[in-house]
Coordinates of C-alpha atoms and ligand atoms in Angstrom, one line a residue:
M115 CA 74.4 -28.9 24.5
E116 CA 76.0 -26.7 21.8
K117 CA 76.6 -23.1 22.9
Q118 CA 74.0 -20.6 21.5
L119 CA 75.5 -18.4 18.8
K120 CA 75.3 -14.7 19.5
C121 CA 75.5 -12.7 16.3
V122 CA 75.5 -8.9 16.3
I123 CA 74.8 -7.1 13.0
V124 CA 75.7 -3.5 12.5
G125 CA 73.4 -1.8 9.9
G126 CA 69.8 -2.9 9.5
V127 CA 69.0 -2.4 5.8
A128 CA 70.1 -4.3 2.7
G129 CA 73.1 -6.4 3.6
G130 CA 72.5 -6.4 7.4
M131 CA 68.9 -7.5 7.3
S132 CA 69.6 -10.1 4.7
A133 CA 72.2 -11.6 6.9
A134 CA 70.0 -11.5 10.0
A135 CA 66.9 -13.0 8.3
R136 CA 69.0 -15.8 6.7
L137 CA 70.8 -16.6 10.0
R138 CA 67.5 -17.1 11.7
R139 CA 66.3 -19.5 9.0
L140 CA 69.6 -21.4 9.5
D141 CA 69.7 -21.4 13.3
E142 CA 66.5 -21.1 15.3
H143 CA 68.4 -20.8 18.6
A144 CA 70.9 -18.1 17.7
E145 CA 70.7 -14.8 19.5
I146 CA 70.6 -12.2 16.7
I147 CA 70.9 -8.5 17.5
V148 CA 70.7 -5.8 14.8
L149 CA 72.1 -2.4 15.7
E150 CA 70.8 0.4 13.4
A151 CA 71.8 4.0 13.8
G152 CA 68.7 5.3 12.1
P153 CA 65.1 5.2 13.2
E154 CA 64.0 2.6 10.6
V155 CA 65.2 -0.8 9.5
S156 CA 64.8 -2.7 6.2
F157 CA 63.5 0.4 4.3
A158 CA 63.4 0.7 0.6
N159 CA 66.2 3.1 -0.1
C160 CA 65.9 2.5 -3.8
G161 CA 62.3 3.7 -3.7
L162 CA 63.0 7.1 -2.1
P163 CA 63.3 9.1 -5.3
Y164 CA 60.0 7.7 -6.5
F165 CA 58.3 8.9 -3.3
V166 CA 59.8 12.4 -3.8
G167 CA 58.5 12.4 -7.3
G168 CA 55.0 11.3 -6.2
E169 CA 54.9 7.9 -8.0
I170 CA 54.9 6.2 -4.6
T171 CA 52.4 8.1 -2.5
D172 CA 52.3 6.3 0.8
P173 CA 55.5 6.5 2.9
A174 CA 54.5 3.3 4.7
E175 CA 55.3 1.5 1.4
L176 CA 58.9 2.4 1.9
L177 CA 59.0 0.5 5.2
V178 CA 59.4 -3.1 4.2
Q179 CA 59.7 -4.3 7.8
T180 CA 59.6 -2.8 11.3
P181 CA 61.5 -3.9 14.5
E182 CA 58.1 -5.3 15.7
S183 CA 57.5 -7.3 12.5
L184 CA 61.0 -8.7 12.6
R185 CA 60.6 -9.7 16.2
A186 CA 57.3 -11.4 15.5
S187 CA 58.3 -13.3 12.3
L188 CA 62.0 -14.0 12.8
N189 CA 62.7 -13.4 16.5
I190 CA 65.3 -10.8 15.7
D191 CA 66.2 -8.2 18.3
V192 CA 66.3 -5.0 16.2
R193 CA 67.6 -1.9 18.1
V194 CA 67.0 1.2 16.1
N195 CA 68.7 4.5 17.0
H196 CA 71.7 2.6 18.1
Q197 CA 74.9 4.0 16.6
V198 CA 77.9 1.8 16.9
T199 CA 81.0 3.9 17.6
S200 CA 83.6 1.5 18.7
L201 CA 84.8 -2.1 18.2
D202 CA 87.0 -4.1 20.6
A203 CA 87.7 -7.0 18.4
E204 CA 90.0 -8.7 20.9
N205 CA 87.3 -8.9 23.5
H206 CA 84.5 -9.3 21.0
I207 CA 82.6 -6.1 22.1
V208 CA 80.9 -3.3 20.1
G209 CA 80.1 -0.1 21.9
G210 CA 78.0 2.9 21.0
V211 CA 75.2 5.3 21.8
G212 CA 71.5 4.4 22.0
P213 CA 68.3 6.1 23.1
D214 CA 69.2 5.2 26.8
G215 CA 72.8 6.4 26.5
P216 CA 76.0 4.5 25.9
F217 CA 75.9 0.7 25.4
Q218 CA 78.4 -2.2 25.1
I219 CA 77.4 -5.5 23.6
G220 CA 79.4 -8.7 23.3
Y221 CA 79.3 -11.0 20.3
D222 CA 80.5 -14.4 19.0
Q223 CA 80.2 -13.2 15.4
L224 CA 79.9 -9.7 14.1
V225 CA 78.6 -8.7 10.7
L226 CA 79.3 -5.2 9.5
S227 CA 76.9 -3.7 6.9
P228 CA 77.0 0.0 7.7
G229 CA 76.6 1.0 4.0
A230 CA 77.9 4.3 2.8
S231 CA 77.4 7.9 3.4
A232 CA 77.1 10.8 1.0
M233 CA 80.4 12.3 -0.1
R234 CA 80.8 15.9 0.9
P235 CA 83.1 17.7 -1.6
P236 CA 84.8 20.8 -0.1
I237 CA 82.3 23.3 -1.5
P238 CA 82.0 26.5 0.6
G239 CA 78.3 26.7 1.7
L240 CA 77.6 23.0 1.5
D241 CA 76.4 23.1 5.1
N242 CA 73.6 25.5 4.0
P243 CA 70.2 24.2 5.3
R244 CA 68.9 24.2 1.8
V245 CA 71.4 21.5 0.9
H246 CA 69.8 18.0 1.3
T247 CA 70.9 14.4 0.7
L248 CA 68.5 11.6 -0.3
R249 CA 69.6 8.5 1.6
T250 CA 67.0 7.9 4.3
V251 CA 63.2 7.8 4.7
G252 CA 63.6 11.0 6.7
D253 CA 65.5 12.7 3.9
A254 CA 62.7 11.6 1.4
L255 CA 59.9 12.9 3.7
A256 CA 61.7 16.2 4.1
M257 CA 62.3 16.6 0.4
R258 CA 58.7 15.7 -0.4
G259 CA 57.6 18.3 2.1
L260 CA 59.7 20.9 0.4
V261 CA 58.2 20.3 -3.0
T262 CA 54.5 19.9 -1.9
G263 CA 54.3 22.1 1.2
P264 CA 52.5 25.5 1.5
T265 CA 55.3 27.4 -0.3
P266 CA 56.7 24.7 -2.5
A267 CA 60.2 25.0 -3.8
Q268 CA 60.3 26.2 -7.4
S269 CA 63.9 25.3 -8.4
A270 CA 66.6 22.8 -7.6
V271 CA 70.2 22.1 -8.3
V272 CA 71.3 18.5 -8.2
L273 CA 75.0 18.1 -7.6
G274 CA 76.1 14.9 -9.2
A275 CA 74.6 13.0 -12.2
G276 CA 75.0 9.5 -11.0
F277 CA 72.0 7.1 -10.8
I278 CA 70.6 8.6 -7.6
G279 CA 71.2 12.2 -8.7
L280 CA 69.4 11.7 -12.0
E281 CA 66.5 9.8 -10.2
A282 CA 66.2 12.8 -7.9
A283 CA 66.4 15.3 -10.8
E284 CA 63.6 13.5 -12.6
A285 CA 61.5 13.3 -9.4
L286 CA 61.8 17.0 -8.8
R287 CA 61.0 17.8 -12.4
L288 CA 57.9 15.6 -12.1
Q289 CA 56.9 18.0 -9.3
R290 CA 57.4 20.8 -11.8
L291 CA 60.6 22.4 -10.3
D292 CA 63.2 24.0 -12.6
V293 CA 66.0 21.5 -12.2
T294 CA 69.6 21.9 -13.1
V295 CA 72.0 18.9 -12.9
V296 CA 75.7 19.7 -12.3
E297 CA 78.2 17.0 -13.1
M298 CA 82.0 17.4 -13.0
A299 CA 82.7 14.5 -15.4
P300 CA 82.3 15.2 -19.1
H301 CA 78.8 13.6 -19.2
V302 CA 76.0 12.3 -17.0
L303 CA 76.2 8.8 -15.6
P304 CA 80.0 8.7 -15.8
P305 CA 80.3 4.9 -16.0
L306 CA 78.2 5.0 -19.2
E307 CA 80.0 5.3 -22.5
T308 CA 79.9 8.7 -24.3
E309 CA 77.7 7.4 -27.1
M310 CA 75.2 6.1 -24.6
A311 CA 75.4 9.1 -22.2
N312 CA 74.6 11.6 -25.0
L313 CA 71.3 9.8 -25.5
V314 CA 70.5 10.2 -21.9
Q315 CA 71.5 13.9 -22.0
D316 CA 69.1 14.4 -24.9
E317 CA 66.3 12.8 -22.9
L318 CA 67.1 15.0 -19.8
R319 CA 66.8 18.1 -22.0
R320 CA 63.6 16.8 -23.4
L321 CA 62.3 16.5 -19.9
G322 CA 63.2 20.2 -19.4
I323 CA 66.1 19.4 -17.0
G324 CA 69.1 21.8 -17.3
L325 CA 72.5 20.3 -17.7
A326 CA 75.9 21.6 -16.6
V327 CA 78.4 18.9 -17.4
G328 CA 82.2 19.1 -17.2
V329 CA 81.8 21.8 -14.5
S330 CA 81.8 21.7 -10.7
A331 CA 80.0 23.7 -8.1
Q332 CA 82.4 26.3 -6.6
S333 CA 80.2 27.7 -3.8
I334 CA 76.7 27.9 -2.4
T335 CA 75.7 31.3 -1.1
D336 CA 72.5 32.7 0.4
A337 CA 70.4 34.7 -2.0
A338 CA 67.3 36.9 -1.4
A339 CA 65.2 33.8 -2.0
G340 CA 67.0 30.5 -1.7
V341 CA 70.6 30.1 -2.6
T342 CA 72.9 30.7 -5.6
V343 CA 75.1 27.9 -6.8
T344 CA 78.2 29.3 -8.6
L345 CA 79.7 26.9 -11.1
S346 CA 83.3 26.6 -12.3
D347 CA 82.3 28.1 -15.7
G348 CA 81.1 31.2 -14.0
R349 CA 77.4 30.4 -14.2
R350 CA 75.3 31.3 -11.2
V351 CA 72.2 29.1 -10.8
P352 CA 69.5 30.1 -8.3
A353 CA 67.9 27.3 -6.3
D354 CA 65.4 26.9 -3.5
L355 CA 66.8 23.4 -2.9
V356 CA 70.1 21.7 -3.5
V357 CA 70.4 17.9 -3.7
L358 CA 73.9 16.6 -2.9
S359 CA 74.5 13.4 -4.8
A360 CA 78.2 13.5 -5.5
G361 CA 79.0 9.8 -4.7
V362 CA 79.3 7.8 -1.6
A363 CA 82.0 6.9 0.8
P364 CA 82.1 3.6 2.9
A365 CA 80.8 4.2 6.4
S366 CA 83.6 2.2 7.9
G367 CA 85.0 4.9 10.2
P368 CA 84.5 3.5 13.7
F369 CA 85.7 0.0 12.6
A370 CA 88.8 1.2 10.7
D371 CA 89.8 2.9 13.9
A372 CA 89.7 -0.6 15.5
G373 CA 92.2 -2.1 13.2
L374 CA 90.0 -3.3 10.4
V375 CA 91.9 -3.3 7.2
C376 CA 90.4 -1.0 4.5
D377 CA 91.5 0.3 1.1
A378 CA 92.5 3.9 0.5
R379 CA 88.9 4.9 0.1
G380 CA 88.0 3.3 3.4
A381 CA 86.3 0.3 1.9
I382 CA 86.6 -2.7 4.1
L383 CA 88.7 -5.6 2.7
V384 CA 87.2 -9.0 3.0
D385 CA 88.3 -12.5 1.9
D386 CA 86.3 -14.5 -0.6
I387 CA 83.8 -15.6 1.9
G388 CA 83.3 -12.3 3.6
R389 CA 85.7 -12.4 6.6
T390 CA 87.6 -9.3 7.5
N391 CA 91.2 -9.3 8.9
L392 CA 89.7 -9.3 12.5
K393 CA 88.7 -12.6 14.0
D394 CA 84.9 -13.3 13.9
V395 CA 84.2 -10.0 12.1
W396 CA 82.5 -10.2 8.7
A397 CA 81.5 -7.4 6.3
V398 CA 79.2 -6.9 3.3
G399 CA 77.6 -4.2 1.2
D400 CA 78.5 -0.7 0.2
A401 CA 81.1 -0.4 3.0
T402 CA 83.3 -3.2 1.4
A403 CA 85.5 -3.5 -1.6
S404 CA 84.6 -6.2 -4.0
I405 CA 86.7 -7.9 -6.7
D406 CA 85.4 -6.8 -10.1
A407 CA 84.5 -9.9 -12.1
V408 CA 86.0 -8.6 -15.3
T409 CA 89.0 -6.5 -14.4
G410 CA 89.9 -8.2 -11.1
V411 CA 90.3 -4.7 -9.6
R412 CA 89.1 -4.3 -6.0
R413 CA 86.5 -1.6 -5.8
P414 CA 83.3 -0.8 -3.9
V415 CA 80.2 -1.7 -5.9
P416 CA 77.4 0.2 -4.1
L417 CA 74.4 -1.6 -5.4
A418 CA 71.5 -3.4 -3.7
G419 CA 71.9 -6.7 -5.4
P420 CA 75.4 -7.5 -4.2
A421 CA 74.6 -6.3 -0.7
N422 CA 71.5 -8.5 -0.4
R423 CA 73.2 -11.5 -1.9
D424 CA 76.4 -11.2 0.1
G425 CA 74.4 -10.6 3.3
R426 CA 72.7 -13.9 2.8
I427 CA 75.9 -15.7 2.0
V428 CA 77.7 -14.3 5.0
A429 CA 75.0 -15.9 7.2
D430 CA 75.5 -19.2 5.4
N431 CA 79.3 -18.9 5.9
I432 CA 79.0 -18.0 9.6
V433 CA 77.1 -21.3 10.2
A434 CA 79.4 -23.2 7.8
V435 CA 82.6 -22.1 9.5
R436 CA 81.0 -22.9 12.9
D437 CA 80.1 -26.3 11.7
G438 CA 83.6 -26.9 10.2
R439 CA 82.4 -26.7 6.6
P440 CA 84.0 -24.5 3.9
G441 CA 82.1 -21.2 3.2
R442 CA 80.6 -20.3 -0.1
P443 CA 82.6 -17.6 -1.9
F444 CA 80.9 -14.3 -2.9
A445 CA 80.2 -14.0 -6.6
K446 CA 82.4 -11.2 -8.0
P447 CA 80.0 -8.4 -9.0
L448 CA 79.5 -7.4 -12.6
G449 CA 78.1 -4.0 -11.5
S450 CA 74.9 -4.6 -13.4
A451 CA 72.8 -1.4 -13.0
I452 CA 69.7 0.2 -14.4
V453 CA 67.9 3.5 -14.3
R454 CA 64.8 5.0 -15.9
I455 CA 65.3 8.4 -17.3
G456 CA 62.0 9.8 -18.7
G457 CA 61.0 7.4 -21.5
L458 CA 64.4 5.7 -21.6
T459 CA 65.8 2.7 -19.9
V460 CA 69.5 2.9 -19.3
A461 CA 71.3 -0.3 -18.3
M462 CA 74.8 -1.7 -18.1
T463 CA 76.8 -4.7 -16.9
G464 CA 80.4 -5.5 -16.7
A465 CA 83.3 -3.3 -17.6
N466 CA 83.4 -0.1 -19.6
R467 CA 86.1 1.3 -21.9
A468 CA 87.9 3.2 -19.2
S469 CA 88.1 0.3 -16.7
L470 CA 89.2 -2.1 -19.5
Q471 CA 91.9 0.3 -20.6
A472 CA 93.0 0.9 -17.0
A473 CA 93.3 -2.9 -16.5
G474 CA 95.2 -3.3 -19.8
I475 CA 92.6 -5.6 -21.3
E476 CA 92.4 -5.5 -25.1
F477 CA 88.9 -5.3 -26.5
T478 CA 86.7 -4.6 -29.5
T479 CA 83.4 -2.7 -29.3
I480 CA 80.3 -3.7 -31.2
H481 CA 77.3 -1.4 -31.5
T482 CA 73.8 -2.3 -32.8
H483 CA 70.6 -0.4 -33.1
P484 CA 67.8 -3.0 -33.3
L485 CA 64.1 -2.5 -32.7
G486 CA 62.8 -3.5 -29.3
H487 CA 60.4 -6.0 -31.0
A488 CA 59.4 -7.2 -34.5
A489 CA 59.4 -4.2 -36.9
Y490 CA 55.9 -5.1 -38.2
F491 CA 54.3 -5.2 -34.8
P492 CA 52.9 -1.8 -33.9
G493 CA 54.9 0.4 -31.6
A494 CA 58.4 -1.0 -32.3
K495 CA 61.1 1.4 -30.9
Q496 CA 64.8 1.5 -31.6
V497 CA 67.2 0.5 -28.9
H498 CA 70.9 1.1 -28.7
L499 CA 73.1 -1.7 -27.5
M500 CA 76.9 -2.1 -27.3
V501 CA 79.2 -4.7 -26.0
H502 CA 82.9 -4.9 -25.3
M503 CA 84.5 -8.1 -26.4
G504 CA 88.0 -9.5 -25.6
T505 CA 90.3 -10.7 -28.3
D506 CA 89.3 -14.3 -27.3
G507 CA 85.6 -13.5 -27.7
R508 CA 85.1 -13.0 -23.9
L509 CA 82.1 -10.9 -23.1
L510 CA 83.6 -8.0 -21.0
G511 CA 80.7 -5.5 -20.7
A512 CA 77.5 -4.3 -22.2
Q513 CA 75.4 -1.2 -22.2
G514 CA 72.0 -0.4 -23.5
V515 CA 69.7 2.7 -23.9
G516 CA 66.3 2.8 -25.4
A517 CA 62.6 2.8 -24.8
Q518 CA 61.8 -0.9 -25.2
N519 CA 63.1 -4.2 -23.6
V520 CA 66.6 -2.8 -22.8
D521 CA 66.4 -4.3 -19.3
K522 CA 65.8 -7.8 -20.7
R523 CA 68.7 -7.6 -23.2
I524 CA 71.2 -6.4 -20.6
D525 CA 70.0 -9.0 -18.1
V526 CA 70.5 -11.7 -20.6
L527 CA 74.0 -10.4 -21.3
A528 CA 74.8 -10.2 -17.6
T529 CA 73.6 -13.8 -17.3
A530 CA 75.8 -14.8 -20.2
M531 CA 78.7 -13.1 -18.6
R532 CA 78.2 -14.9 -15.3
G533 CA 77.9 -18.2 -17.2
G534 CA 81.2 -17.5 -19.0
L535 CA 79.7 -17.5 -22.5
T536 CA 81.7 -15.9 -25.2
V537 CA 80.1 -13.3 -27.4
P538 CA 79.8 -15.6 -30.4
E539 CA 78.1 -18.2 -28.1
L540 CA 75.2 -15.7 -27.8
I541 CA 74.1 -16.9 -31.3
D542 CA 73.0 -20.2 -29.6
L543 CA 70.8 -18.6 -26.9
D544 CA 67.3 -19.9 -27.2
L545 CA 65.3 -16.8 -26.3
C546 CA 61.6 -16.6 -26.2
Y547 CA 60.0 -14.7 -29.1
S548 CA 56.7 -13.5 -30.4
P549 CA 56.2 -10.2 -32.3
P550 CA 55.2 -8.0 -29.4
Y551 CA 58.3 -9.1 -27.4
G552 CA 61.2 -9.5 -29.7
S553 CA 62.4 -10.8 -33.0
A554 CA 63.1 -14.3 -34.2
K555 CA 66.8 -13.3 -34.3
D556 CA 66.8 -11.5 -31.0
P557 CA 69.1 -8.5 -30.7
V558 CA 71.3 -10.6 -28.3
N559 CA 71.6 -13.3 -31.0
M560 CA 72.5 -10.5 -33.5
I561 CA 75.3 -9.3 -31.2
G562 CA 76.6 -12.9 -31.4
Y563 CA 76.5 -12.9 -35.2
L564 CA 78.3 -9.6 -35.3
A565 CA 81.0 -10.8 -32.9
D566 CA 81.5 -14.0 -34.8
N567 CA 82.0 -12.1 -38.0
V568 CA 84.5 -9.8 -36.3
L569 CA 86.5 -12.7 -34.6
T570 CA 86.6 -14.8 -37.8
G571 CA 87.7 -11.8 -39.9
R572 CA 84.6 -11.5 -42.0
L573 CA 84.0 -8.1 -40.6
A574 CA 86.5 -5.4 -39.7
L575 CA 85.2 -2.4 -37.8
W576 CA 86.3 1.2 -37.2
Q577 CA 85.1 3.1 -34.2
P578 CA 83.7 6.6 -33.8
A579 CA 86.8 7.6 -31.9
E580 CA 88.7 7.0 -35.1
L581 CA 86.8 9.7 -37.0
D582 CA 90.0 11.8 -37.5
W583 CA 91.8 8.8 -39.0
A584 CA 88.8 8.2 -41.3
R585 CA 88.7 11.8 -42.4
R586 CA 92.4 12.3 -42.9
E587 CA 93.9 9.0 -43.9
A588 CA 91.2 6.8 -45.3
F589 CA 88.7 7.1 -48.1
L590 CA 85.3 7.7 -46.5
L591 CA 82.7 5.8 -48.4
D592 CA 79.0 6.3 -47.4
V593 CA 76.9 3.5 -48.8
R594 CA 73.4 4.8 -47.8
S595 CA 70.9 6.1 -50.3
A596 CA 71.4 9.5 -52.0
T597 CA 68.5 10.9 -50.0
E598 CA 70.0 9.7 -46.6
F599 CA 73.4 11.0 -47.6
A600 CA 72.0 14.4 -48.5
A601 CA 70.3 14.6 -45.1
G602 CA 73.6 14.4 -43.2
H603 CA 77.1 13.0 -43.9
V604 CA 80.7 13.5 -42.9
P605 CA 82.1 16.2 -45.3
E606 CA 84.9 14.1 -46.8
A607 CA 82.5 11.1 -47.5
V608 CA 81.7 10.1 -51.1
N609 CA 78.2 8.5 -51.6
V610 CA 78.0 5.2 -53.5
P611 CA 74.8 3.4 -52.4
H612 CA 75.5 -0.2 -51.5
T613 CA 73.2 -1.4 -54.3
Q614 CA 75.4 0.3 -56.9
L615 CA 78.7 -0.8 -55.4
R616 CA 79.4 -3.9 -57.5
A617 CA 78.9 -1.9 -60.7
R618 CA 81.1 1.0 -59.5
L619 CA 84.1 -0.9 -58.0
D620 CA 86.6 0.6 -60.4
E621 CA 85.5 4.1 -59.5
V622 CA 85.7 3.4 -55.8
A623 CA 89.2 1.8 -56.2
A624 CA 90.3 4.9 -58.2
L625 CA 88.9 7.3 -55.5
A626 CA 90.5 5.3 -52.7
A627 CA 93.9 5.5 -54.5
G628 CA 95.4 2.9 -52.2
R629 CA 94.0 4.3 -49.0
P630 CA 92.0 2.0 -46.7
I631 CA 88.3 2.5 -47.1
A632 CA 86.3 3.6 -44.1
I633 CA 82.7 2.7 -44.8
T634 CA 79.6 4.2 -43.2
C635 CA 75.9 3.6 -43.4
Q636 CA 73.1 4.3 -41.1
S637 CA 73.4 1.5 -38.5
G638 CA 76.2 -0.8 -39.7
V639 CA 74.3 -3.3 -41.7
R640 CA 74.7 -2.0 -45.3
S641 CA 78.4 -1.1 -44.6
Y642 CA 78.9 -4.7 -43.6
L643 CA 77.5 -5.8 -47.0
A644 CA 79.7 -3.3 -48.7
H645 CA 82.7 -4.4 -46.7
R646 CA 82.2 -8.0 -48.0
V647 CA 82.0 -6.8 -51.6
L648 CA 85.1 -4.6 -51.2
E649 CA 87.1 -7.4 -49.5
A650 CA 86.2 -9.8 -52.4
A651 CA 87.5 -7.1 -54.8
G652 CA 90.8 -6.9 -52.9
L653 CA 90.0 -3.5 -51.5
P654 CA 90.9 -3.2 -47.7
S655 CA 88.0 -1.7 -45.8
R656 CA 86.4 -1.3 -42.4
S657 CA 82.8 -0.7 -41.5
L658 CA 81.8 1.9 -38.9
S659 CA 80.5 0.1 -35.8
G660 CA 76.8 1.0 -35.5
G661 CA 77.1 3.4 -38.4
M662 CA 76.1 7.1 -38.5
L663 CA 73.7 6.5 -35.6
T664 CA 76.6 5.6 -33.3
L665 CA 78.7 8.4 -34.8
R666 CA 76.0 11.0 -34.1
Q667 CA 75.5 9.6 -30.6
W668 CA 79.3 9.7 -29.9
L669 CA 79.5 13.3 -31.1
G670 CA 76.5 14.4 -29.2
E671 CA 75.9 18.2 -29.6
A672 CA 79.0 18.4 -31.7
A673 CA 77.3 16.3 -34.4
S674 CA 75.8 19.3 -36.0
D675 CA 79.3 20.7 -36.6
V676 CA 80.7 17.5 -38.1
V677 CA 77.8 16.0 -40.0
V678 CA 76.8 18.3 -42.8
K679 CA 73.7 18.4 -45.0
D680 CA 74.2 18.4 -48.8
A681 CA 74.2 21.9 -50.2
R682 CA 73.5 20.7 -53.7
P683 CA 69.9 20.9 -55.0
Ligands
FAD852 C1 68.1 6.9 -2.9 C2 68.8 5.6 -3.2 C3 68.4 4.9 -4.3 C4 69.0 3.7 -4.6 N1 68.6 3.0 -5.7 C5 69.2 1.8 -6.0 C6 68.8 1.1 -7.1 O1 67.8 1.4 -7.8 N2 69.4 -0.1 -7.4 C7 70.5 -0.5 -6.7 O2 71.1 -1.6 -7.0 N3 70.9 0.2 -5.6 C8 70.3 1.3 -5.3 N4 70.7 2.0 -4.2 C9 71.9 1.5 -3.4 C10 71.5 0.5 -2.4 O3 70.5 0.9 -1.7 C11 72.7 0.1 -1.6 O4 73.7 -0.4 -2.4 C12 72.4 -0.9 -0.5 O5 71.4 -0.5 0.3 C13 73.6 -1.2 0.3 O6 73.4 -2.0 1.4 P1 74.2 -1.9 2.7 O7 73.6 -2.9 3.6 O8 75.6 -2.0 2.4 O9 73.9 -0.5 3.3 P2 72.5 0.2 3.6 O10 71.4 -0.5 3.0 O11 72.7 1.7 3.3 O12 72.4 0.0 5.1 C14 73.4 0.5 6.0 C15 72.7 0.9 7.3 O13 73.7 0.9 8.3 C16 73.4 2.0 9.2 N5 74.7 2.3 9.9 C17 75.8 2.9 9.3 N6 76.8 3.1 10.2 C18 76.3 2.6 11.4 C19 76.8 2.5 12.7 N7 78.0 2.9 12.9 N8 76.0 1.9 13.6 C20 74.8 1.5 13.3 N9 74.2 1.5 12.1 C21 75.0 2.1 11.2 C22 72.9 3.1 8.3 O14 72.1 3.9 9.1 C23 72.1 2.3 7.3 O15 70.7 2.2 7.6 C24 70.1 3.2 -3.8 C25 70.5 3.9 -2.7 C26 69.9 5.1 -2.4 C27 70.3 5.9 -1.2

């Protein structure tokens, strides 16, 4: 009879429990032991901010499974409060400390899914008891207690404006705290492009959340009531509660000490099917480095989707390798991510400008500002989409912000990326449509049309980052109506509405005086029409990608300094 497989899994949440549950479905006779340092397994870490904010009211909703339910349904031996502290890979033994003292457990196969822990920047006072993290059910219960208890906290500072930091900030604001978000990067949600992040910052302000971006916390000191957080720009922000959300670090410590190969950040390196450098040791999730699908760079992608997916695949691969079959490679993550900020949905997939530039990949960026569904159906709201496209038309990344159907557009684009579609091939996507849901030419199709025009040379774009060039070296032509122009334009721009352009070509040529023409309109549609007219007249021109909407979003608060109103009556 075949020897019974004994598999030990470290970490009992996303990646670990996916591996354990799948392994049981593949092998009824395997002995499966899950060692979890915390008091709960399989909890909904992604739901924690919504419990703090009061949208999820019953903490039991956060506990997807318990050790008892896992024993009953899947015959998995889940041992909570078991912290693994050592690994002897040669002898196939993990050791640690449990409720009954030290333990040692042998394994045939070991899966590591220890996740990540909150990064702790060297800020004096960070160990103050008013500083909290939001990573476990216990953290969420404690934070909810602080905001709803007999003397509820009145104010909070959130250190770090990543996804979890902003979710925490919104949750605390929902509980009517005065909230200030502190972010060292120039804008919130650092992976987001500037023109998208400024929309998010406007929404945070609308929610009444204070922002301190481009600054860092220097110290946290006790005050008469609560603490004072001193910022690098000298501001002193009082707070009853500080939420530390300044990024995560792989929780690979005990295993790296055992000879596991990790990158400089401590992320465990695995091969394409999830094996580490140590025999019979596999790893998944936040603790590992993945290979970015677009740039090929190895980096941790701390998201629930990849952790769950790879946990399941690792179980498949353990059985495949045991049975002499090849394993199934992990899909390289696109980093698709989404967050709700007030009335906005913010979503992204693939690479952003910074990662493309770092990888030396050439790209063009396309912006559009369509309505979430047909304009004539009540309630249509504008959404803001952008994609990065390679010189060969490859879809490299996409981001979206808006109040309607942003998630569906970015998910379609993520699917297209996974399927290897080029941006012009988006034209051919057969997407479902009726007026409450979309448009006959869906915004995703429209991105395809735009991209096709760019690649075939029918449309040349200039980008908001080239504003200085447009103001100094080009002739800036604004083709909106006189009323729109008067309401706000770049000072150097001359207004010739696109409907008058054909009749005024000589005047435009004279004004351009041999300079390239940088065309602007509101969203990029009329400037495209103007570009075609100018090109036909032999006048070289480029159309501002996404028009003045994109320019204003790119400039953010600085827009009021650059975009002027017409002083003329
Ligand atoms: C508040 C919050 C909100 C989030 N929201 C989202 C979201 O909306 N969307 C999204 O995609 N992702 C979200 N994430 C991230 C997502 O939860 C993680 O990417 C995912 O859980 C990673 O899975 P994992 O198995 O690698 O680690 P985890 O799910 O974190 O599990 C690791 C477990 O291992 C245990 N462990 C660690 N070291 C040891 C050890 N030495 N011995 C024993 N046990 C150990 C830990 O206690 C932990 O329970 C969120 C995370 C948090 C904290």
